[in-house]
mmCIF file of N, CA, C and O in Angstrom:
data_model
loop_
_atom_site.group_PDB
_atom_site.id
_atom_site.type_symbol
_atom_site.label_atom_id
_atom_site.label_comp_id
_atom_site.label_asym_id
_atom_site.label_seq_id
_atom_site.Cartn_x
_atom_site.Cartn_y
_atom_site.Cartn_z
ATOM 1 N N UNK A 1 -26.879 -4.598 0.068
ATOM 2 C CA UNK A 1 -26.038 -5.603 -0.165
ATOM 3 C C UNK A 1 -25.187 -5.262 -1.270
ATOM 4 O O UNK A 1 -25.427 -4.288 -1.523
ATOM 5 N N UNK A 2 -23.209 -5.759 -0.671
ATOM 6 C CA UNK A 2 -22.463 -5.798 -1.469
ATOM 7 C C UNK A 2 -22.269 -6.862 -2.606
ATOM 8 O O UNK A 2 -22.587 -7.576 -1.599
ATOM 9 N N UNK A 3 -21.676 -6.674 -4.046
ATOM 10 C CA UNK A 3 -20.796 -7.658 -3.992
ATOM 11 C C UNK A 3 -19.789 -8.355 -4.046
ATOM 12 O O UNK A 3 -19.188 -6.582 -4.516
ATOM 13 N N UNK A 4 -19.128 -9.036 -3.774
ATOM 14 C CA UNK A 4 -17.523 -9.598 -3.889
ATOM 15 C C UNK A 4 -17.930 -10.535 -4.922
ATOM 16 O O UNK A 4 -18.630 -11.509 -5.053
ATOM 17 N N UNK A 5 -16.525 -10.381 -5.993
ATOM 18 C CA UNK A 5 -16.182 -11.247 -6.870
ATOM 19 C C UNK A 5 -14.904 -12.175 -6.410
ATOM 20 O O UNK A 5 -14.165 -11.250 -5.896
ATOM 21 N N UNK A 6 -15.204 -13.233 -6.378
ATOM 22 C CA UNK A 6 -14.001 -14.176 -6.143
ATOM 23 C C UNK A 6 -13.181 -15.030 -7.542
ATOM 24 O O UNK A 6 -14.528 -15.614 -8.551
ATOM 25 N N UNK A 7 -12.209 -14.228 -8.144
ATOM 26 C CA UNK A 7 -12.131 -15.111 -9.521
ATOM 27 C C UNK A 7 -10.713 -16.029 -9.191
ATOM 28 O O UNK A 7 -9.893 -15.863 -8.327
ATOM 29 N N UNK A 8 -11.213 -17.387 -9.790
ATOM 30 C CA UNK A 8 -10.564 -18.187 -9.615
ATOM 31 C C UNK A 8 -9.525 -18.944 -10.947
ATOM 32 O O UNK A 8 -10.277 -19.248 -11.866
ATOM 33 N N UNK A 9 -8.383 -19.136 -11.114
ATOM 34 C CA UNK A 9 -7.713 -19.709 -12.372
ATOM 35 C C UNK A 9 -6.820 -20.345 -12.078
ATOM 36 O O UNK A 9 -5.720 -20.742 -10.909
ATOM 37 N N UNK A 10 -6.583 -21.509 -12.526
ATOM 38 C CA UNK A 10 -5.459 -22.012 -12.602
ATOM 39 C C UNK A 10 -4.408 -21.733 -12.692
ATOM 40 O O UNK A 10 -3.159 -20.274 -13.085
ATOM 41 N N UNK A 11 -2.540 -21.815 -12.111
ATOM 42 C CA UNK A 11 -1.543 -20.887 -11.715
ATOM 43 C C UNK A 11 -1.015 -21.111 -12.982
ATOM 44 O O UNK A 11 -1.344 -22.860 -13.964
ATOM 45 N N UNK A 12 -0.350 -20.326 -13.512
ATOM 46 C CA UNK A 12 0.400 -20.406 -14.638
ATOM 47 C C UNK A 12 1.196 -21.981 -14.876
ATOM 48 O O UNK A 12 1.103 -21.981 -16.383
ATOM 49 N N UNK A 13 1.744 -22.388 -14.076
ATOM 50 C CA UNK A 13 2.557 -23.649 -14.539
ATOM 51 C C UNK A 13 1.548 -24.796 -14.900
ATOM 52 O O UNK A 13 2.302 -26.094 -14.783
ATOM 53 N N UNK A 14 0.486 -24.833 -14.343
ATOM 54 C CA UNK A 14 -0.551 -25.610 -14.505
ATOM 55 C C UNK A 14 -1.083 -25.832 -15.663
ATOM 56 O O UNK A 14 -1.738 -24.912 -16.811
ATOM 57 N N UNK A 15 -1.061 -27.205 -16.598
ATOM 58 C CA UNK A 15 -1.707 -27.106 -17.693
ATOM 59 C C UNK A 15 -2.998 -26.930 -17.883
ATOM 60 O O UNK A 15 -4.113 -27.227 -16.727
ATOM 61 N N UNK A 16 -3.243 -26.083 -18.881
ATOM 62 C CA UNK A 16 -5.618 -26.342 -18.494
ATOM 63 C C UNK A 16 -6.111 -26.778 -19.855
ATOM 64 O O UNK A 16 -5.821 -26.023 -20.922
ATOM 65 N N UNK A 17 -6.031 -27.858 -20.349
ATOM 66 C CA UNK A 17 -6.811 -28.356 -21.290
ATOM 67 C C UNK A 17 -8.550 -28.071 -21.545
ATOM 68 O O UNK A 17 -7.809 -28.149 -22.885
ATOM 69 N N UNK A 18 -8.900 -27.677 -21.180
ATOM 70 C CA UNK A 18 -10.183 -27.022 -21.657
ATOM 71 C C UNK A 18 -9.769 -25.548 -22.087
ATOM 72 O O UNK A 18 -10.419 -25.131 -23.102
ATOM 73 N N UNK A 19 -8.685 -24.544 -21.937
ATOM 74 C CA UNK A 19 -8.431 -23.605 -22.373
ATOM 75 C C UNK A 19 -7.853 -23.964 -24.010
ATOM 76 O O UNK A 19 -8.285 -23.387 -24.722
ATOM 77 N N UNK A 20 -7.009 -24.761 -23.363
ATOM 78 C CA UNK A 20 -6.132 -25.910 -25.008
ATOM 79 C C UNK A 20 -7.115 -26.122 -26.173
ATOM 80 O O UNK A 20 -7.154 -25.196 -27.095
ATOM 81 N N UNK A 21 -7.949 -26.456 -25.197
ATOM 82 C CA UNK A 21 -9.367 -26.529 -26.659
ATOM 83 C C UNK A 21 -9.437 -25.694 -27.207
ATOM 84 O O UNK A 21 -9.877 -25.571 -28.157
ATOM 85 N N UNK A 22 -10.011 -24.684 -26.084
ATOM 86 C CA UNK A 22 -11.184 -23.526 -26.601
ATOM 87 C C UNK A 22 -9.799 -22.451 -27.375
ATOM 88 O O UNK A 22 -10.490 -22.334 -28.626
ATOM 89 N N UNK A 23 -8.529 -22.495 -27.407
ATOM 90 C CA UNK A 23 -7.181 -21.796 -27.905
ATOM 91 C C UNK A 23 -7.492 -23.294 -29.687
ATOM 92 O O UNK A 23 -7.496 -21.779 -30.729
ATOM 93 N N UNK A 24 -7.592 -24.328 -29.491
ATOM 94 C CA UNK A 24 -7.406 -24.631 -30.517
ATOM 95 C C UNK A 24 -9.193 -24.590 -31.958
ATOM 96 O O UNK A 24 -8.680 -24.550 -33.140
ATOM 97 N N UNK A 25 -10.303 -24.601 -30.982
ATOM 98 C CA UNK A 25 -10.883 -24.336 -32.247
ATOM 99 C C UNK A 25 -11.324 -22.713 -32.273
ATOM 100 O O UNK A 25 -11.885 -22.662 -33.544
ATOM 101 N N UNK A 26 -10.807 -21.908 -31.677
ATOM 102 C CA UNK A 26 -11.232 -20.429 -32.746
ATOM 103 C C UNK A 26 -10.633 -19.821 -33.722
ATOM 104 O O UNK A 26 -11.896 -19.961 -34.198
ATOM 105 N N UNK A 27 -9.833 -20.525 -34.368
ATOM 106 C CA UNK A 27 -9.180 -20.445 -35.676
ATOM 107 C C UNK A 27 -10.394 -20.906 -36.644
ATOM 108 O O UNK A 27 -10.524 -20.638 -37.419
ATOM 109 N N UNK A 28 -10.525 -22.284 -36.488
ATOM 110 C CA UNK A 28 -11.881 -22.607 -37.014
ATOM 111 C C UNK A 28 -12.888 -22.020 -37.208
ATOM 112 O O UNK A 28 -13.706 -22.324 -38.501
ATOM 113 N N UNK A 29 -13.407 -21.245 -36.028
ATOM 114 C CA UNK A 29 -14.700 -20.681 -36.080
ATOM 115 C C UNK A 29 -14.551 -19.163 -36.448
ATOM 116 O O UNK A 29 -15.179 -18.431 -36.600
ATOM 117 N N UNK A 30 -13.113 -19.026 -37.068
ATOM 118 C CA UNK A 30 -12.937 -17.402 -37.706
ATOM 119 C C UNK A 30 -12.394 -16.306 -37.017
ATOM 120 O O UNK A 30 -12.578 -15.545 -37.204
ATOM 121 N N UNK A 31 -12.248 -16.678 -35.607
ATOM 122 C CA UNK A 31 -11.291 -16.282 -34.173
ATOM 123 C C UNK A 31 -9.911 -15.978 -34.386
ATOM 124 O O UNK A 31 -9.044 -17.343 -33.725
ATOM 125 N N UNK A 32 -8.851 -15.792 -35.445
ATOM 126 C CA UNK A 32 -7.813 -15.447 -35.368
ATOM 127 C C UNK A 32 -6.865 -14.667 -34.527
ATOM 128 O O UNK A 32 -7.683 -13.549 -34.033
ATOM 129 N N UNK A 33 -5.719 -14.613 -34.506
ATOM 130 C CA UNK A 33 -4.960 -13.348 -33.390
ATOM 131 C C UNK A 33 -4.856 -14.275 -31.478
ATOM 132 O O UNK A 33 -4.522 -13.010 -31.363
ATOM 133 N N UNK A 34 -5.044 -15.372 -31.614
ATOM 134 C CA UNK A 34 -5.283 -15.384 -29.626
ATOM 135 C C UNK A 34 -3.979 -16.015 -29.859
ATOM 136 O O UNK A 34 -4.694 -17.559 -30.256
ATOM 137 N N UNK A 35 -3.488 -16.188 -29.127
ATOM 138 C CA UNK A 35 -2.025 -16.956 -28.807
ATOM 139 C C UNK A 35 -2.343 -17.874 -27.237
ATOM 140 O O UNK A 35 -1.824 -19.173 -27.460
ATOM 141 N N UNK A 36 -3.193 -17.618 -27.019
ATOM 142 C CA UNK A 36 -3.025 -18.507 -25.693
ATOM 143 C C UNK A 36 -4.891 -18.076 -24.934
ATOM 144 O O UNK A 36 -5.335 -16.978 -25.340
ATOM 145 N N UNK A 37 -5.294 -19.214 -24.120
ATOM 146 C CA UNK A 37 -6.679 -19.268 -23.512
ATOM 147 C C UNK A 37 -6.247 -20.127 -22.520
ATOM 148 O O UNK A 37 -6.068 -21.108 -22.182
ATOM 149 N N UNK A 38 -7.067 -19.393 -21.043
ATOM 150 C CA UNK A 38 -6.920 -19.819 -19.771
ATOM 151 C C UNK A 38 -8.084 -19.371 -19.234
ATOM 152 O O UNK A 38 -9.033 -18.988 -19.901
ATOM 153 N N UNK A 39 -9.020 -20.937 -18.464
ATOM 154 C CA UNK A 39 -10.044 -21.307 -18.510
ATOM 155 C C UNK A 39 -10.118 -20.986 -17.239
ATOM 156 O O UNK A 39 -9.422 -21.335 -16.215
ATOM 157 N N UNK A 40 -11.110 -19.940 -16.169
ATOM 158 C CA UNK A 40 -11.547 -19.747 -14.934
ATOM 159 C C UNK A 40 -12.950 -20.035 -14.135
ATOM 160 O O UNK A 40 -13.107 -20.938 -15.422
ATOM 161 N N UNK A 41 -12.859 -19.878 -13.027
ATOM 162 C CA UNK A 41 -14.246 -19.969 -12.681
ATOM 163 C C UNK A 41 -14.388 -18.250 -12.410
ATOM 164 O O UNK A 41 -13.719 -17.546 -11.377
ATOM 165 N N UNK A 42 -15.398 -17.978 -11.608
ATOM 166 C CA UNK A 42 -16.456 -16.485 -10.722
ATOM 167 C C UNK A 42 -16.725 -17.040 -10.255
ATOM 168 O O UNK A 42 -18.009 -17.616 -10.568
ATOM 169 N N UNK A 43 -16.863 -16.939 -8.725
ATOM 170 C CA UNK A 43 -18.195 -16.897 -8.072
ATOM 171 C C UNK A 43 -18.212 -15.428 -7.712
ATOM 172 O O UNK A 43 -17.365 -14.346 -7.229
ATOM 173 N N UNK A 44 -19.684 -14.829 -8.225
ATOM 174 C CA UNK A 44 -20.267 -13.752 -7.455
ATOM 175 C C UNK A 44 -21.014 -13.606 -6.425
ATOM 176 O O UNK A 44 -21.863 -14.753 -6.262
ATOM 177 N N UNK A 45 -20.669 -13.233 -4.863
ATOM 178 C CA UNK A 45 -21.404 -13.304 -3.626
ATOM 179 C C UNK A 45 -21.780 -11.722 -3.228
ATOM 180 O O UNK A 45 -21.697 -11.068 -3.369
ATOM 181 N N UNK A 46 -23.174 -12.302 -3.054
ATOM 182 C CA UNK A 46 -24.141 -10.989 -2.563
ATOM 183 C C UNK A 46 -24.027 -11.384 -1.115
ATOM 184 O O UNK A 46 -24.273 -12.104 -0.224
ATOM 185 N N UNK A 47 -23.178 -9.802 -0.252
ATOM 186 C CA UNK A 47 -23.082 -9.309 1.234
ATOM 187 C C UNK A 47 -24.047 -8.886 1.829
ATOM 188 O O UNK A 47 -24.414 -7.835 1.262
ATOM 189 N N UNK A 48 -24.044 -9.737 2.848
ATOM 190 C CA UNK A 48 -25.023 -8.706 3.360
ATOM 191 C C UNK A 48 -24.677 -7.893 5.061
ATOM 192 O O UNK A 48 -23.204 -8.427 5.404
ATOM 193 N N UNK A 49 -24.744 -6.517 4.620
ATOM 194 C CA UNK A 49 -23.673 -5.543 5.660
ATOM 195 C C UNK A 49 -23.098 -5.459 4.705
ATOM 196 O O UNK A 49 -22.628 -5.807 3.885
ATOM 197 N N UNK A 50 -21.783 -4.586 5.930
ATOM 198 C CA UNK A 50 -21.001 -3.568 5.024
ATOM 199 C C UNK A 50 -19.693 -4.566 5.123
ATOM 200 O O UNK A 50 -19.862 -5.220 5.557
ATOM 201 N N UNK A 51 -19.321 -4.462 4.342
ATOM 202 C CA UNK A 51 -17.853 -5.467 3.195
ATOM 203 C C UNK A 51 -16.787 -4.529 3.948
ATOM 204 O O UNK A 51 -16.078 -3.465 3.040
ATOM 205 N N UNK A 52 -16.629 -4.596 4.703
ATOM 206 C CA UNK A 52 -15.346 -4.619 5.607
ATOM 207 C C UNK A 52 -14.026 -5.354 5.983
ATOM 208 O O UNK A 52 -14.608 -6.238 5.005
ATOM 209 N N UNK A 53 -13.036 -5.130 6.398
ATOM 210 C CA UNK A 53 -12.461 -5.846 6.860
ATOM 211 C C UNK A 53 -12.104 -7.292 7.312
ATOM 212 O O UNK A 53 -12.195 -8.276 6.782
ATOM 213 N N UNK A 54 -12.995 -7.585 7.995
ATOM 214 C CA UNK A 54 -14.130 -8.658 8.800
ATOM 215 C C UNK A 54 -14.518 -9.430 7.449
ATOM 216 O O UNK A 54 -13.852 -10.489 7.710
ATOM 217 N N UNK A 55 -14.989 -9.111 6.828
ATOM 218 C CA UNK A 55 -15.988 -9.664 5.990
ATOM 219 C C UNK A 55 -14.974 -10.587 4.636
ATOM 220 O O UNK A 55 -15.462 -11.180 4.110
ATOM 221 N N UNK A 56 -13.923 -9.316 4.575
ATOM 222 C CA UNK A 56 -13.365 -9.920 3.273
ATOM 223 C C UNK A 56 -12.132 -10.675 3.630
ATOM 224 O O UNK A 56 -12.100 -11.670 3.106
ATOM 225 N N UNK A 57 -11.642 -10.672 4.744
ATOM 226 C CA UNK A 57 -11.243 -11.829 5.578
ATOM 227 C C UNK A 57 -12.197 -12.875 5.493
ATOM 228 O O UNK A 57 -11.263 -14.076 5.188
ATOM 229 N N UNK A 58 -13.487 -13.442 6.111
ATOM 230 C CA UNK A 58 -13.903 -13.836 5.541
ATOM 231 C C UNK A 58 -14.047 -14.725 4.912
ATOM 232 O O UNK A 58 -14.007 -16.285 4.497
ATOM 233 N N UNK A 59 -14.427 -13.723 3.459
ATOM 234 C CA UNK A 59 -14.362 -14.105 2.010
ATOM 235 C C UNK A 59 -12.656 -14.888 1.652
ATOM 236 O O UNK A 59 -13.320 -16.306 0.531
ATOM 237 N N UNK A 60 -11.519 -14.152 2.114
ATOM 238 C CA UNK A 60 -10.538 -14.746 1.411
ATOM 239 C C UNK A 60 -10.857 -16.342 2.567
ATOM 240 O O UNK A 60 -10.046 -17.589 1.477
ATOM 241 N N UNK A 61 -11.118 -16.282 3.563
ATOM 242 C CA UNK A 61 -11.028 -17.659 4.268
ATOM 243 C C UNK A 61 -11.793 -19.039 3.381
ATOM 244 O O UNK A 61 -11.208 -20.082 2.755
ATOM 245 N N UNK A 62 -12.879 -18.117 3.060
ATOM 246 C CA UNK A 62 -13.879 -18.976 2.124
ATOM 247 C C UNK A 62 -13.182 -19.617 1.049
ATOM 248 O O UNK A 62 -13.078 -20.722 0.313
ATOM 249 N N UNK A 63 -12.768 -18.970 -0.216
ATOM 250 C CA UNK A 63 -11.877 -19.005 -1.023
ATOM 251 C C UNK A 63 -10.643 -19.858 -1.052
ATOM 252 O O UNK A 63 -10.788 -20.692 -1.637
ATOM 253 N N UNK A 64 -10.101 -19.687 -0.435
ATOM 254 C CA UNK A 64 -8.931 -20.470 0.159
ATOM 255 C C UNK A 64 -9.220 -21.950 0.364
ATOM 256 O O UNK A 64 -8.583 -22.603 0.397
ATOM 257 N N UNK A 65 -10.562 -21.775 1.259
ATOM 258 C CA UNK A 65 -10.857 -23.224 1.944
ATOM 259 C C UNK A 65 -11.805 -24.091 0.884
ATOM 260 O O UNK A 65 -11.608 -25.253 0.785
ATOM 261 N N UNK A 66 -11.850 -23.405 0.094
ATOM 262 C CA UNK A 66 -13.734 -24.421 -0.267
ATOM 263 C C UNK A 66 -14.002 -23.523 -1.869
ATOM 264 O O UNK A 66 -13.917 -24.684 -2.769
ATOM 265 N N UNK A 67 -13.536 -22.539 -2.775
ATOM 266 C CA UNK A 67 -13.842 -21.906 -3.831
ATOM 267 C C UNK A 67 -12.547 -22.689 -4.807
ATOM 268 O O UNK A 67 -12.623 -22.597 -5.444
ATOM 269 N N UNK A 68 -11.065 -22.272 -4.201
ATOM 270 C CA UNK A 68 -10.310 -22.563 -4.854
ATOM 271 C C UNK A 68 -9.472 -23.452 -4.485
ATOM 272 O O UNK A 68 -9.531 -24.232 -3.288
ATOM 273 N N UNK A 69 -8.690 -24.674 -5.163
ATOM 274 C CA UNK A 69 -7.513 -25.810 -4.756
ATOM 275 C C UNK A 69 -6.298 -24.941 -4.612
ATOM 276 O O UNK A 69 -5.618 -24.944 -5.688
ATOM 277 N N UNK A 70 -5.630 -24.040 -3.987
ATOM 278 C CA UNK A 70 -4.865 -23.512 -3.577
ATOM 279 C C UNK A 70 -3.484 -24.291 -4.362
ATOM 280 O O UNK A 70 -2.356 -23.203 -4.365
ATOM 281 N N UNK A 71 -3.671 -25.188 -4.064
ATOM 282 C CA UNK A 71 -2.378 -26.274 -4.622
ATOM 283 C C UNK A 71 -2.100 -25.870 -6.509
ATOM 284 O O UNK A 71 -0.963 -25.850 -6.775
ATOM 285 N N UNK A 72 -3.022 -26.006 -6.843
ATOM 286 C CA UNK A 72 -2.857 -25.668 -8.277
ATOM 287 C C UNK A 72 -3.838 -24.681 -8.776
ATOM 288 O O UNK A 72 -3.858 -24.145 -10.342
ATOM 289 N N UNK A 73 -4.608 -23.722 -7.741
ATOM 290 C CA UNK A 73 -5.350 -22.964 -8.455
ATOM 291 C C UNK A 73 -4.958 -21.357 -7.286
ATOM 292 O O UNK A 73 -4.433 -21.507 -6.315
ATOM 293 N N UNK A 74 -5.039 -19.556 -8.402
ATOM 294 C CA UNK A 74 -4.501 -18.729 -8.009
ATOM 295 C C UNK A 74 -6.206 -17.968 -7.807
ATOM 296 O O UNK A 74 -6.801 -18.506 -8.587
ATOM 297 N N UNK A 75 -6.097 -17.454 -6.196
ATOM 298 C CA UNK A 75 -7.871 -16.308 -6.786
ATOM 299 C C UNK A 75 -7.404 -14.843 -6.158
ATOM 300 O O UNK A 75 -6.294 -15.139 -5.620
ATOM 301 N N UNK A 76 -8.762 -14.076 -6.670
ATOM 302 C CA UNK A 76 -8.031 -12.807 -6.220
ATOM 303 C C UNK A 76 -9.617 -12.338 -5.701
ATOM 304 O O UNK A 76 -10.781 -13.117 -6.270
ATOM 305 N N UNK A 77 -9.631 -11.727 -4.695
ATOM 306 C CA UNK A 77 -11.139 -11.308 -4.191
ATOM 307 C C UNK A 77 -11.339 -9.715 -4.407
ATOM 308 O O UNK A 77 -10.123 -8.661 -4.093
ATOM 309 N N UNK A 78 -12.868 -9.562 -5.364
ATOM 310 C CA UNK A 78 -12.477 -8.176 -5.575
ATOM 311 C C UNK A 78 -13.899 -7.550 -4.985
ATOM 312 O O UNK A 78 -15.170 -8.526 -5.562
ATOM 313 N N UNK A 79 -14.258 -6.516 -4.636
ATOM 314 C CA UNK A 79 -15.522 -5.889 -4.452
ATOM 315 C C UNK A 79 -16.152 -5.220 -5.592
ATOM 316 O O UNK A 79 -15.358 -3.748 -6.253
ATOM 317 N N UNK A 80 -17.318 -5.418 -5.680
ATOM 318 C CA UNK A 80 -17.534 -5.069 -7.464
ATOM 319 C C UNK A 80 -18.560 -3.496 -6.126
ATOM 320 O O UNK A 80 -19.346 -3.952 -5.258
ATOM 321 N N UNK A 81 -18.583 -2.123 -6.665
ATOM 322 C CA UNK A 81 -19.399 -1.382 -6.724
ATOM 323 C C UNK A 81 -20.293 -1.248 -7.754
ATOM 324 O O UNK A 81 -21.404 -1.824 -8.618
#
């Protein structure tokens, strides 16, 4: 079995209130020097069989139609070894 990871992040032009809340909290917790925080989602998929071009195309389609809201989010599909 192979693992495929889909990382979903808000597009840069979309405000990220959760990331901003984390950024504001960090100095109060003693973590200085962080100028920006963006929060995202990570999906780890265990794939049965080989991760070939057809499997990656299906996962890309899944990410585009179900895992990410492509109006406001970008995503990246990666195969982990």
